[in-house]
CSV table of C-alpha atoms in Angstrom, one decimal:
chain,number,residue,atom,x,y,z
A,161,ASP,CA,4.2,-27.2,20.9
A,162,GLY,CA,2.9,-23.7,21.4
A,163,ARG,CA,-0.4,-24.6,19.8
A,164,VAL,CA,-1.6,-26.2,23.0
A,165,ARG,CA,-1.3,-22.9,24.9
A,166,GLY,CA,-4.8,-21.8,25.7
A,167,VAL,CA,-6.4,-25.3,25.2
A,168,GLY,CA,-9.6,-25.5,27.2
A,169,ARG,CA,-9.8,-21.7,27.3
A,170,GLU,CA,-11.0,-19.1,25.0
A,171,PRO,CA,-9.2,-19.2,21.6
A,172,MET,CA,-6.3,-16.8,21.2
A,173,THR,CA,-4.6,-15.2,18.2
A,174,LEU,CA,-0.9,-15.6,17.3
A,175,VAL,CA,0.2,-12.4,18.9
A,176,GLU,CA,-1.8,-13.1,22.1
A,177,LYS,CA,-0.1,-16.5,22.5
A,178,ILE,CA,3.4,-15.0,22.0
A,179,LEU,CA,2.7,-12.3,24.6
A,180,ALA,CA,1.1,-14.7,27.0
A,181,LYS,CA,4.3,-16.8,26.9
A,182,GLY,CA,6.4,-13.6,27.5
A,183,ALA,CA,4.2,-12.7,30.4
A,184,ARG,CA,4.2,-16.2,31.8
A,185,LYS,CA,0.4,-16.2,31.8
A,186,PRO,CA,-2.0,-18.9,30.4
A,187,ARG,CA,-3.9,-16.2,28.5
A,188,VAL,CA,-4.0,-12.5,27.7
A,189,LYS,CA,-6.6,-10.3,26.1
A,190,PRO,CA,-6.4,-7.2,23.9
A,191,GLY,CA,-6.2,-4.0,25.9
A,192,GLU,CA,-4.6,-5.8,28.9
A,193,ASN,CA,-1.3,-4.2,30.2
A,194,ILE,CA,1.3,-6.9,30.9
A,195,TRP,CA,4.9,-7.1,31.8
A,196,VAL,CA,6.8,-9.3,29.3
A,197,ASP,CA,10.3,-10.9,29.3
A,198,VAL,CA,12.4,-9.6,26.4
A,199,ASP,CA,14.3,-12.1,24.3
A,200,VAL,CA,16.2,-9.6,22.2
A,201,LEU,CA,16.8,-5.8,22.3
A,202,MET,CA,18.2,-4.2,19.2
A,203,THR,CA,19.6,-0.6,18.9
A,204,HIS,CA,21.6,1.3,16.3
A,205,ASP,CA,23.7,4.4,15.8
A,206,VAL,CA,20.9,6.9,15.8
A,207,CYS,CA,19.0,5.8,18.9
A,208,GLY,CA,21.8,3.8,20.7
A,209,PRO,CA,23.6,6.7,22.3
A,210,GLY,CA,20.3,8.1,23.6
A,211,THR,CA,19.3,4.6,25.0
A,212,ILE,CA,22.7,4.2,26.6
A,213,GLY,CA,22.3,7.7,28.2
A,214,VAL,CA,18.9,6.7,29.7
A,215,PHE,CA,20.3,3.4,30.9
A,216,LYS,CA,23.2,5.1,32.7
A,217,ARG,CA,21.1,7.9,34.1
A,218,GLU,CA,18.4,5.5,35.5
A,219,PHE,CA,20.5,2.5,36.6
A,220,GLY,CA,23.8,4.2,37.4
A,221,HIS,CA,27.0,4.9,35.6
A,222,ASP,CA,28.5,1.5,36.5
A,223,ALA,CA,25.4,-0.5,36.0
A,224,ARG,CA,25.5,-3.7,33.9
A,225,VAL,CA,23.0,-4.6,31.2
A,226,PHE,CA,20.5,-7.3,31.9
A,227,ASP,CA,22.1,-9.9,29.5
A,228,ARG,CA,25.1,-9.2,27.3
A,229,GLU,CA,23.9,-11.9,24.9
A,230,LYS,CA,20.4,-10.5,24.4
A,231,ILE,CA,21.4,-7.1,23.3
A,232,VAL,CA,22.2,-6.6,19.6
A,233,ILE,CA,23.9,-3.4,18.5
A,234,ILE,CA,24.0,-2.6,14.8
A,235,PRO,CA,25.5,0.6,13.3
A,236,ASP,CA,23.7,1.2,10.0
A,237,HIS,CA,22.0,4.6,9.6
A,238,TYR,CA,24.5,7.4,9.2
A,239,ILE,CA,27.7,5.5,8.5
A,240,PHE,CA,29.4,6.6,5.3
A,241,THR,CA,29.5,10.3,6.0
A,242,ALA,CA,32.0,12.9,7.1
A,243,ASP,CA,29.5,14.2,9.6
A,244,GLU,CA,31.3,14.3,12.9
A,245,ARG,CA,28.3,13.9,15.1
A,246,ALA,CA,27.2,10.8,13.1
A,247,ASN,CA,30.7,9.4,13.4
A,248,ARG,CA,30.7,10.1,17.2
A,249,ASN,CA,27.5,8.1,17.6
A,250,VAL,CA,29.3,4.9,16.4
A,251,ASP,CA,32.2,5.7,18.7
A,252,ILE,CA,29.7,5.8,21.7
A,253,LEU,CA,28.3,2.4,20.7
A,254,ARG,CA,31.8,1.0,20.5
A,255,GLU,CA,32.8,2.3,23.9
A,256,PHE,CA,29.6,1.0,25.5
A,257,CYS,CA,29.9,-2.5,23.9
A,258,THR,CA,33.5,-2.8,25.1
A,259,GLU,CA,32.6,-1.7,28.6
A,260,GLN,CA,29.6,-4.1,28.8
A,261,ASP,CA,31.2,-6.9,26.8
A,262,ILE,CA,28.2,-7.0,24.4
A,263,LYS,CA,28.4,-10.2,22.4
A,264,TYR,CA,26.6,-9.0,19.3
A,265,PHE,CA,28.1,-5.7,18.2
A,266,TYR,CA,28.5,-5.4,14.4
A,267,ASP,CA,31.2,-2.7,14.3
A,268,ILE,CA,32.7,-0.6,11.5
A,269,THR,CA,36.0,1.3,12.0
A,270,ASP,CA,37.1,1.8,8.4
A,271,ARG,CA,34.4,3.8,6.6
A,272,SER,CA,36.5,4.2,3.4
A,273,ASN,CA,36.1,0.5,2.6
A,274,PHE,CA,33.2,-1.4,4.3
A,275,LYS,CA,34.7,-4.7,3.1
A,276,ALA,CA,37.7,-4.1,5.5
A,277,ASN,CA,35.2,-4.5,8.4
A,278,PRO,CA,34.4,-8.2,8.8
A,279,ASP,CA,31.9,-7.5,11.6
A,280,TYR,CA,30.0,-4.8,9.8
A,281,LYS,CA,26.6,-6.0,8.6
A,282,GLY,CA,24.5,-3.1,7.4
A,283,VAL,CA,20.7,-2.4,7.8
A,284,CYS,CA,19.7,-3.7,11.2
A,285,HIS,CA,16.4,-5.4,10.3
A,286,VAL,CA,17.9,-7.5,7.5
A,287,ALA,CA,21.1,-8.2,9.5
A,288,LEU,CA,19.0,-9.4,12.5
A,289,ALA,CA,17.4,-12.0,10.3
A,290,GLN,CA,20.6,-13.0,8.4
A,291,GLU,CA,22.6,-13.4,11.7
A,292,GLY,CA,19.9,-15.6,13.4
A,293,HIS,CA,18.5,-13.1,15.9
A,294,THR,CA,14.9,-13.6,14.7
A,295,ARG,CA,13.1,-16.6,16.1
A,296,PRO,CA,9.5,-17.8,16.2
A,297,GLY,CA,7.6,-17.3,19.5
A,298,GLU,CA,10.1,-14.7,20.8
A,299,ILE,CA,9.7,-11.0,21.8
A,300,LEU,CA,12.0,-8.6,20.1
A,301,PHE,CA,12.1,-4.9,20.7
A,302,GLY,CA,14.2,-2.4,18.7
A,303,THR,CA,14.7,1.3,18.7
A,304,ASP,CA,13.5,1.6,15.2
A,305,SER,CA,10.0,1.6,13.9
A,306,HIS,CA,10.7,-1.0,11.2
A,307,THR,CA,11.6,-3.6,13.9
A,308,CYS,CA,8.2,-5.1,12.9
A,309,ASN,CA,10.1,-6.6,10.0
A,310,ALA,CA,10.9,-9.6,12.2
A,311,GLY,CA,7.3,-10.5,12.6
A,312,ALA,CA,7.8,-12.5,9.4
A,313,PHE,CA,9.3,-15.2,11.7
A,314,GLY,CA,6.2,-15.7,13.7
A,315,GLN,CA,7.4,-13.5,16.6
A,316,PHE,CA,6.3,-10.3,18.3
A,317,ALA,CA,8.6,-7.6,17.1
A,318,THR,CA,8.0,-3.9,17.4
A,319,GLY,CA,9.8,-0.5,17.7
A,320,ILE,CA,10.2,1.3,21.0
A,321,GLY,CA,11.7,4.7,22.1
A,322,ASN,CA,15.0,5.3,23.8
A,323,THR,CA,13.4,5.5,27.3
A,324,ASP,CA,11.7,2.1,27.0
A,325,ALA,CA,14.9,0.7,25.5
A,326,GLY,CA,17.0,2.1,28.4
A,327,PHE,CA,14.6,0.4,30.8
A,328,VAL,CA,14.8,-3.0,28.9
A,329,MET,CA,18.6,-2.7,28.8
A,330,GLY,CA,18.6,-2.7,32.6
A,331,THR,CA,15.8,-5.1,33.4
A,332,GLY,CA,15.0,-7.3,30.5
A,333,LYS,CA,11.4,-6.5,30.8
A,334,LEU,CA,8.8,-4.1,29.4
A,335,LEU,CA,5.2,-3.1,30.0
A,336,VAL,CA,3.1,-3.8,26.9
A,337,LYS,CA,-0.6,-3.4,26.1
A,338,VAL,CA,-1.8,-6.4,24.2
A,339,PRO,CA,-2.9,-5.4,20.7
A,340,ALA,CA,-6.1,-6.6,19.0
A,341,THR,CA,-5.4,-8.5,15.8
A,342,MET,CA,-6.4,-7.4,12.3
A,343,ARG,CA,-6.2,-10.3,9.9
A,344,PHE,CA,-5.4,-9.9,6.2
A,345,THR,CA,-5.9,-13.1,4.3
A,346,PHE,CA,-4.5,-13.4,0.7
A,347,ASN,CA,-5.8,-16.3,-1.3
A,348,GLY,CA,-5.1,-17.7,-4.8
A,349,GLN,CA,-2.1,-18.1,-7.0
A,350,MET,CA,0.4,-15.2,-6.9
A,351,PRO,CA,0.7,-13.7,-10.4
A,352,ASP,CA,4.2,-13.5,-11.9
A,353,TYR,CA,4.1,-9.7,-12.0
A,354,MET,CA,3.2,-9.3,-8.3
A,355,LEU,CA,5.6,-8.8,-5.4
A,356,ALA,CA,5.0,-8.6,-1.6
A,357,LYS,CA,5.6,-4.9,-1.8
A,358,ASP,CA,2.5,-4.5,-4.0
A,359,MET,CA,0.5,-6.5,-1.4
A,360,ILE,CA,1.5,-4.3,1.5
A,361,LEU,CA,1.1,-1.0,-0.4
A,362,GLN,CA,-2.4,-2.2,-1.4
A,363,THR,CA,-3.2,-3.0,2.2
A,364,ILE,CA,-2.0,0.3,3.5
A,365,GLY,CA,-3.9,2.1,0.8
A,366,ASP,CA,-7.1,0.3,1.7
A,367,ILE,CA,-6.9,0.9,5.5
A,368,GLY,CA,-4.9,4.2,5.7
A,369,VAL,CA,-1.8,5.1,7.6
A,370,ALA,CA,-3.7,5.1,10.8
A,371,GLY,CA,-5.9,2.1,9.9
A,372,ALA,CA,-4.0,-0.4,12.2
A,373,THR,CA,-3.0,2.0,15.0
A,374,TYR,CA,-1.7,-0.1,17.9
A,375,ARG,CA,-3.0,-3.3,16.4
A,376,ALA,CA,-1.3,-6.4,15.3
A,377,MET,CA,-1.5,-7.1,11.5
A,378,GLU,CA,-1.5,-10.8,10.9
A,379,PHE,CA,-1.0,-11.9,7.3
A,380,ALA,CA,-2.5,-15.3,6.4
A,381,GLY,CA,-3.9,-17.3,3.5
A,382,ASP,CA,-2.6,-19.5,0.6
A,383,VAL,CA,-0.3,-16.8,-0.6
A,384,MET,CA,1.9,-16.9,2.5
A,385,GLN,CA,3.1,-20.4,1.6
A,386,GLN,CA,4.1,-19.0,-1.8
A,387,LEU,CA,6.2,-16.3,-0.3
A,388,SER,CA,9.9,-16.6,0.7
A,389,MET,CA,11.1,-15.3,4.0
A,390,GLU,CA,12.4,-12.1,2.4
A,391,GLU,CA,9.0,-11.4,0.8
A,392,ARG,CA,7.3,-12.1,4.2
A,393,MET,CA,9.7,-9.6,5.7
A,394,THR,CA,8.6,-7.0,3.1
A,395,LEU,CA,5.0,-7.5,4.2
A,396,CYS,CA,5.6,-7.3,7.9
A,397,ASN,CA,8.2,-4.5,7.5
A,398,MET,CA,5.6,-1.9,6.5
A,399,ALA,CA,2.9,-2.7,9.2
A,400,ILE,CA,4.2,0.4,10.9
A,401,GLU,CA,3.2,2.5,7.8
A,402,ALA,CA,-0.4,1.5,8.6
A,403,GLY,CA,0.1,2.5,12.2
A,404,GLY,CA,0.4,-1.1,13.3
A,405,LYS,CA,2.0,-2.1,16.6
A,406,ASN,CA,3.4,-5.1,14.7
A,407,GLY,CA,3.0,-7.4,11.7
A,408,LEU,CA,3.3,-11.1,11.8
A,409,ILE,CA,3.0,-14.4,9.8
A,410,ALA,CA,2.9,-17.8,11.4
A,411,ALA,CA,6.1,-19.8,11.2
A,412,ASP,CA,6.2,-22.8,8.9
A,413,GLU,CA,8.7,-25.0,7.0
A,414,THR,CA,9.9,-22.0,5.0
A,415,THR,CA,10.8,-20.3,8.3
A,416,PHE,CA,12.6,-23.3,9.7
A,417,LYS,CA,14.6,-23.8,6.5
A,418,TYR,CA,15.7,-20.1,6.6
A,419,LEU,CA,16.7,-20.4,10.2
A,420,ASP,CA,18.6,-23.7,9.7
A,421,GLY,CA,22.3,-23.0,10.4
A,422,LYS,CA,21.6,-19.4,11.6
A,423,THR,CA,20.6,-20.2,15.2
A,424,ASN,CA,20.9,-23.1,17.5
A,425,LYS,CA,18.5,-21.7,20.2
A,426,PRO,CA,15.3,-23.6,20.6
A,427,PHE,CA,12.1,-21.8,19.8
A,428,GLU,CA,8.3,-22.3,20.2
A,429,VAL,CA,5.9,-22.1,17.3
A,430,PHE,CA,2.4,-20.6,17.7
A,431,HIS,CA,-0.6,-20.4,15.5
A,432,THR,CA,-3.9,-18.5,15.8
A,433,ASP,CA,-6.7,-20.7,17.2
A,434,GLU,CA,-9.8,-21.4,15.2
A,435,GLY,CA,-12.5,-19.2,16.6
A,436,ALA,CA,-10.1,-16.5,17.8
A,437,ALA,CA,-11.5,-13.0,17.9
A,438,PHE,CA,-10.2,-10.4,15.5
A,439,HIS,CA,-10.6,-6.7,15.4
A,440,SER,CA,-11.3,-7.0,11.7
A,441,ASP,CA,-10.9,-9.7,9.0
A,442,ARG,CA,-10.1,-8.7,5.4
A,443,THR,CA,-9.7,-11.1,2.5
A,444,TYR,CA,-8.0,-10.5,-0.9
A,445,ASP,CA,-8.0,-12.6,-4.1
A,446,ILE,CA,-4.4,-12.1,-5.2
A,447,ALA,CA,-5.2,-12.7,-8.8
A,448,LYS,CA,-7.3,-9.5,-8.9
A,449,LEU,CA,-4.4,-7.3,-7.5
A,450,GLU,CA,-2.1,-5.3,-9.8
A,451,PRO,CA,1.2,-3.5,-9.4
A,452,VAL,CA,0.7,-0.3,-7.4
A,453,VAL,CA,2.5,2.7,-6.1
A,454,ALA,CA,2.1,5.0,-3.2
A,455,LYS,CA,2.2,8.5,-4.6
A,456,PRO,CA,3.6,11.5,-2.6
A,457,HIS,CA,3.4,12.3,0.2
A,458,SER,CA,2.0,9.4,2.1
A,459,PRO,CA,2.3,5.6,2.0
A,460,ASP,CA,-1.5,5.3,1.8
A,461,ASN,CA,-1.8,7.5,-1.3
A,462,LEU,CA,-2.4,4.4,-3.4
A,463,ASP,CA,-2.8,4.2,-7.2
A,464,LEU,CA,-2.2,1.6,-9.9
A,465,ALA,CA,1.2,1.9,-11.4
A,466,ARG,CA,-0.4,1.9,-14.9
A,467,ASN,CA,-2.4,5.0,-13.9
A,468,CYS,CA,0.7,7.1,-13.3
A,469,ARG,CA,2.4,6.9,-16.8
A,470,ASP,CA,2.2,10.7,-17.1
A,471,ILE,CA,4.6,11.2,-14.2
A,472,LYS,CA,8.2,11.5,-15.2
A,473,THR,CA,10.9,10.3,-12.7
A,474,ASP,CA,14.3,11.9,-12.3
A,475,ARG,CA,15.8,8.9,-10.6
A,476,VAL,CA,15.2,5.4,-9.2
A,477,TYR,CA,16.4,4.1,-5.8
A,478,ILE,CA,16.5,0.4,-5.0
A,479,GLY,CA,17.5,-0.2,-1.3
A,480,SER,CA,16.5,-0.1,2.4
A,481,CYS,CA,15.2,-2.7,4.9
A,482,THR,CA,12.1,-2.9,2.8
A,483,GLY,CA,13.5,-3.1,-0.7
A,484,GLY,CA,17.2,-3.7,-0.5
A,485,LYS,CA,17.4,-7.5,0.1
A,486,THR,CA,18.9,-10.0,-2.2
A,487,GLU,CA,15.6,-11.0,-3.7
A,488,ASP,CA,14.7,-7.3,-4.3
A,489,PHE,CA,17.8,-7.0,-6.5
A,490,ILE,CA,17.1,-10.3,-8.3
A,491,ALA,CA,13.6,-8.9,-9.1
A,492,ALA,CA,15.1,-5.6,-10.4
A,493,ALA,CA,17.7,-7.5,-12.4
A,494,ARG,CA,15.1,-9.7,-14.0
A,495,ILE,CA,13.4,-6.6,-15.5
A,496,LEU,CA,16.7,-4.8,-16.3
A,497,GLN,CA,18.5,-7.7,-18.0
A,498,GLY,CA,19.2,-6.7,-21.6
A,499,GLN,CA,17.7,-3.2,-21.1
A,500,LYS,CA,19.1,0.3,-20.5
A,501,VAL,CA,18.1,2.7,-17.8
A,502,SER,CA,17.1,6.2,-18.9
A,503,VAL,CA,17.5,7.9,-15.5
A,504,PRO,CA,20.1,7.6,-12.7
A,505,THR,CA,19.5,4.3,-10.9
A,506,PHE,CA,20.9,4.0,-7.4
A,507,LEU,CA,21.5,0.5,-5.8
A,508,VAL,CA,22.0,0.2,-2.0
A,509,PRO,CA,22.3,-3.4,-0.8
A,510,ALA,CA,20.9,-3.7,2.7
A,511,THR,CA,23.8,-5.7,4.2
A,512,GLN,CA,27.3,-6.9,3.3
A,513,LYS,CA,25.9,-10.3,2.5
A,514,VAL,CA,23.4,-8.7,0.1
A,515,TYR,CA,26.3,-6.8,-1.5
A,516,GLU,CA,28.1,-10.1,-2.0
A,517,ASP,CA,25.0,-11.7,-3.5
A,518,VAL,CA,24.7,-8.8,-6.0
A,519,GLN,CA,28.3,-9.6,-7.1
A,520,ASN,CA,27.8,-13.4,-7.2
A,521,VAL,CA,24.2,-14.4,-7.8
A,522,ARG,CA,23.4,-15.2,-11.4
A,523,ILE,CA,20.2,-15.2,-13.4
A,524,ASN,CA,20.3,-16.4,-17.0
A,525,GLY,CA,24.0,-16.8,-16.8
A,526,GLU,CA,24.9,-13.3,-15.7
A,527,THR,CA,25.6,-11.9,-12.3
A,528,LEU,CA,23.3,-9.3,-10.9
A,529,ALA,CA,26.2,-6.8,-10.8
A,530,LYS,CA,26.9,-7.3,-14.6
A,531,ILE,CA,23.2,-6.9,-15.4
A,532,PHE,CA,23.0,-3.7,-13.5
A,533,ALA,CA,26.3,-2.4,-15.0
A,534,ASP,CA,25.2,-3.3,-18.5
A,535,ALA,CA,21.9,-1.5,-18.0
A,536,GLY,CA,23.8,1.7,-16.9
A,537,CYS,CA,23.0,1.7,-13.2
A,538,ILE,CA,25.3,3.4,-10.8
A,539,ASP,CA,27.6,1.0,-9.0
A,540,PRO,CA,26.1,-0.6,-5.9
A,541,ALA,CA,26.9,1.5,-2.8
A,542,SER,CA,28.2,0.5,0.6
A,543,PRO,CA,25.5,-1.3,2.6
A,544,SER,CA,23.5,1.0,4.9
A,545,CYS,CA,20.2,2.8,5.3
A,546,ALA,CA,21.7,5.5,3.0
A,547,ALA,CA,19.1,7.9,1.4
A,548,CYS,CA,16.0,6.1,2.7
A,549,LEU,CA,15.8,8.6,5.5
A,550,GLY,CA,17.8,11.5,4.0
A,551,GLY,CA,20.7,11.7,6.4
A,552,PRO,CA,23.6,14.1,6.3
A,553,LYS,CA,24.1,16.1,3.0
A,554,ASP,CA,26.8,13.8,1.8
A,555,THR,CA,24.7,10.6,2.1
A,556,PHE,CA,24.7,8.4,-1.1
A,557,ALA,CA,21.7,9.1,-3.4
A,558,ARG,CA,20.2,11.6,-1.0
A,559,LEU,CA,17.6,13.9,-2.7
A,560,ASN,CA,19.4,17.2,-2.5
A,561,GLU,CA,17.2,18.8,-5.2
A,562,PRO,CA,13.4,18.9,-5.7
A,563,GLU,CA,13.5,15.7,-7.8
A,564,VAL,CA,11.0,12.9,-8.4
A,565,CYS,CA,12.2,9.5,-7.3
A,566,VAL,CA,10.6,6.0,-7.7
A,567,SER,CA,11.9,4.1,-4.7
A,568,THR,CA,11.6,0.6,-3.1
A,569,THR,CA,11.8,2.2,0.3
A,570,ASN,CA,9.0,2.6,2.9
A,571,ARG,CA,8.1,6.3,3.5
A,572,ASN,CA,7.5,9.2,1.2
A,573,PHE,CA,6.6,12.1,3.5
A,574,PRO,CA,8.1,15.5,2.6
A,575,GLY,CA,11.8,15.5,3.3
A,576,ARG,CA,12.0,11.8,4.0
A,577,MET,CA,14.7,11.2,1.4
A,578,GLY,CA,16.3,14.6,1.8
A,579,SER,CA,14.8,17.6,0.0
A,580,LYS,CA,11.4,18.7,1.3
A,581,GLU,CA,10.5,19.7,-2.3
A,582,GLY,CA,11.3,16.1,-3.5
A,583,SER,CA,8.6,13.7,-4.5
A,584,VAL,CA,8.9,10.0,-3.7
A,585,PHE,CA,6.8,7.2,-5.3
A,586,LEU,CA,7.0,4.0,-3.3
A,587,ALA,CA,7.0,0.9,-5.5
A,588,SER,CA,8.1,-2.7,-5.8
A,589,PRO,CA,11.5,-3.6,-7.3
A,590,TYR,CA,9.7,-4.7,-10.5
A,591,THR,CA,7.9,-1.3,-10.8
A,592,ALA,CA,11.1,0.6,-9.9
A,593,ALA,CA,13.2,-1.2,-12.5
A,594,ALA,CA,10.5,-0.7,-15.1
A,595,SER,CA,10.4,3.0,-14.3
A,596,ALA,CA,14.2,3.2,-14.6
A,597,ILE,CA,13.9,2.0,-18.2
A,598,THR,CA,11.1,4.3,-19.3
A,599,GLY,CA,11.8,7.4,-17.2
A,600,TYR,CA,8.2,7.5,-16.0
A,601,VAL,CA,6.2,5.6,-13.4
A,602,THR,CA,5.7,2.3,-15.2
A,603,ASP,CA,3.7,-0.9,-14.6
A,604,PRO,CA,6.3,-3.7,-15.0
A,605,ARG,CA,4.0,-5.5,-17.5
A,606,GLU,CA,4.6,-2.7,-19.9
A,607,VAL,CA,8.3,-3.5,-20.4
A,608,TYR,CA,8.5,-7.2,-19.4
A,609,ASP,CA,6.7,-10.3,-20.7
A,610,PHE,CA,5.7,-12.1,-17.5
A,611,ASP,CA,4.7,-15.7,-17.4
A,612,LYS,CA,0.9,-16.0,-17.6
A,613,THR,CA,0.7,-19.4,-15.8
A,614,THR,CA,3.6,-19.7,-13.4
A,615,ARG,CA,5.2,-17.3,-10.9
A,616,HIS,CA,8.9,-17.2,-11.2
A,617,SER,CA,10.1,-16.5,-7.6
A,618,ALA,CA,13.6,-15.2,-6.9
A,619,GLU,CA,14.5,-18.7,-5.7
A,620,MET,CA,13.5,-20.1,-9.2
A,621,LEU,CA,15.4,-17.3,-11.0
A,622,ARG,CA,18.7,-17.5,-9.2
A,623,GLU,CA,21.3,-19.9,-10.4
A,624,ASN,CA,23.5,-20.1,-7.3
């Protein structure tokens, strides 16, 4: 059991224990530079070609990767587009995976119908979890800043650049500085109207987009046990928006249940020791928190959703690694059932599995797809990152005009979703769906009668 690591020595935090294991050391301290063994390296169509270029330049044109089973390559960013350079990126990945016999390459060849591609998954961070590549105690690097999403599984997961990734590709190792830990403890009973997105936006608003720079954000407290794996992923996903090196939550029975049947690899579970040293320790009473938004043009521009009723929205977007998971759509459908949207409402399932869930999962006897169709939403799009980061001009739901968008995504800098004149309000799926109904930024309590005593999680709401 990983909890014995460090016994008889100074107490360690969760992230320190994971990195000590990866460095094959009995103990590590914040600020220490260490070489670690990499369990999984992930790359995608935007950074993959650059990473491959670095790998071949540094290790030789005929070099072999360090382990064909520890590299996961997931096309997901600029997929459903006529842009030739974007299409070429996927071709480069395919050629490399064939040459190196990469075991986990989730390819797409027919862009006209994503369903014709059985290997295609969609958004890398959600696919990594669904396909069993995220395991407690491991070290995962990805060429994408939201790789920290996987910290929800009690592992060290962070984004790296193409140069570092090229080095990992050839050696299976990387030099890392051990981050100090900032602990965020959420206690109490989660109110029915609150979602994990509100928690992370509140946290980022409180500490700022540079508030956790190069530090680990560990989320703890009673509330963690009340959160599903998908909600935990939402929390850890946006650690990077606070400047964090990574986000993480200790693994528990919820984690093991999620992983059951997804992976057969053994893993080691770690917990923060009592008496471990933190850079900072912040505690929240969850009952006192309310639905919030991040106003343009920064994820830390925090305000209560109910304070923003005077802001009209031109559209609503539900999707991305942060807000396009099955439970995000269940949450949105809960609010939209029996209602009508008053602005264009775009739905982008993160992965092919999420797309299937939208078609098949029922709440109150209706599939999510029927609820969305009856409410007047635009039909769910092909699974991908889509407009979360703008992309080529023909990207689904891209902001090509200076419009206001309420979105379940993760960033709202100028031009992030397309037009530099656009304005993006980051929100939870409840708040986004409520805003779609009213046409202005709306606290979900304004349009939906939430339970005052019990929280109805997505697991409770879904009927299959």
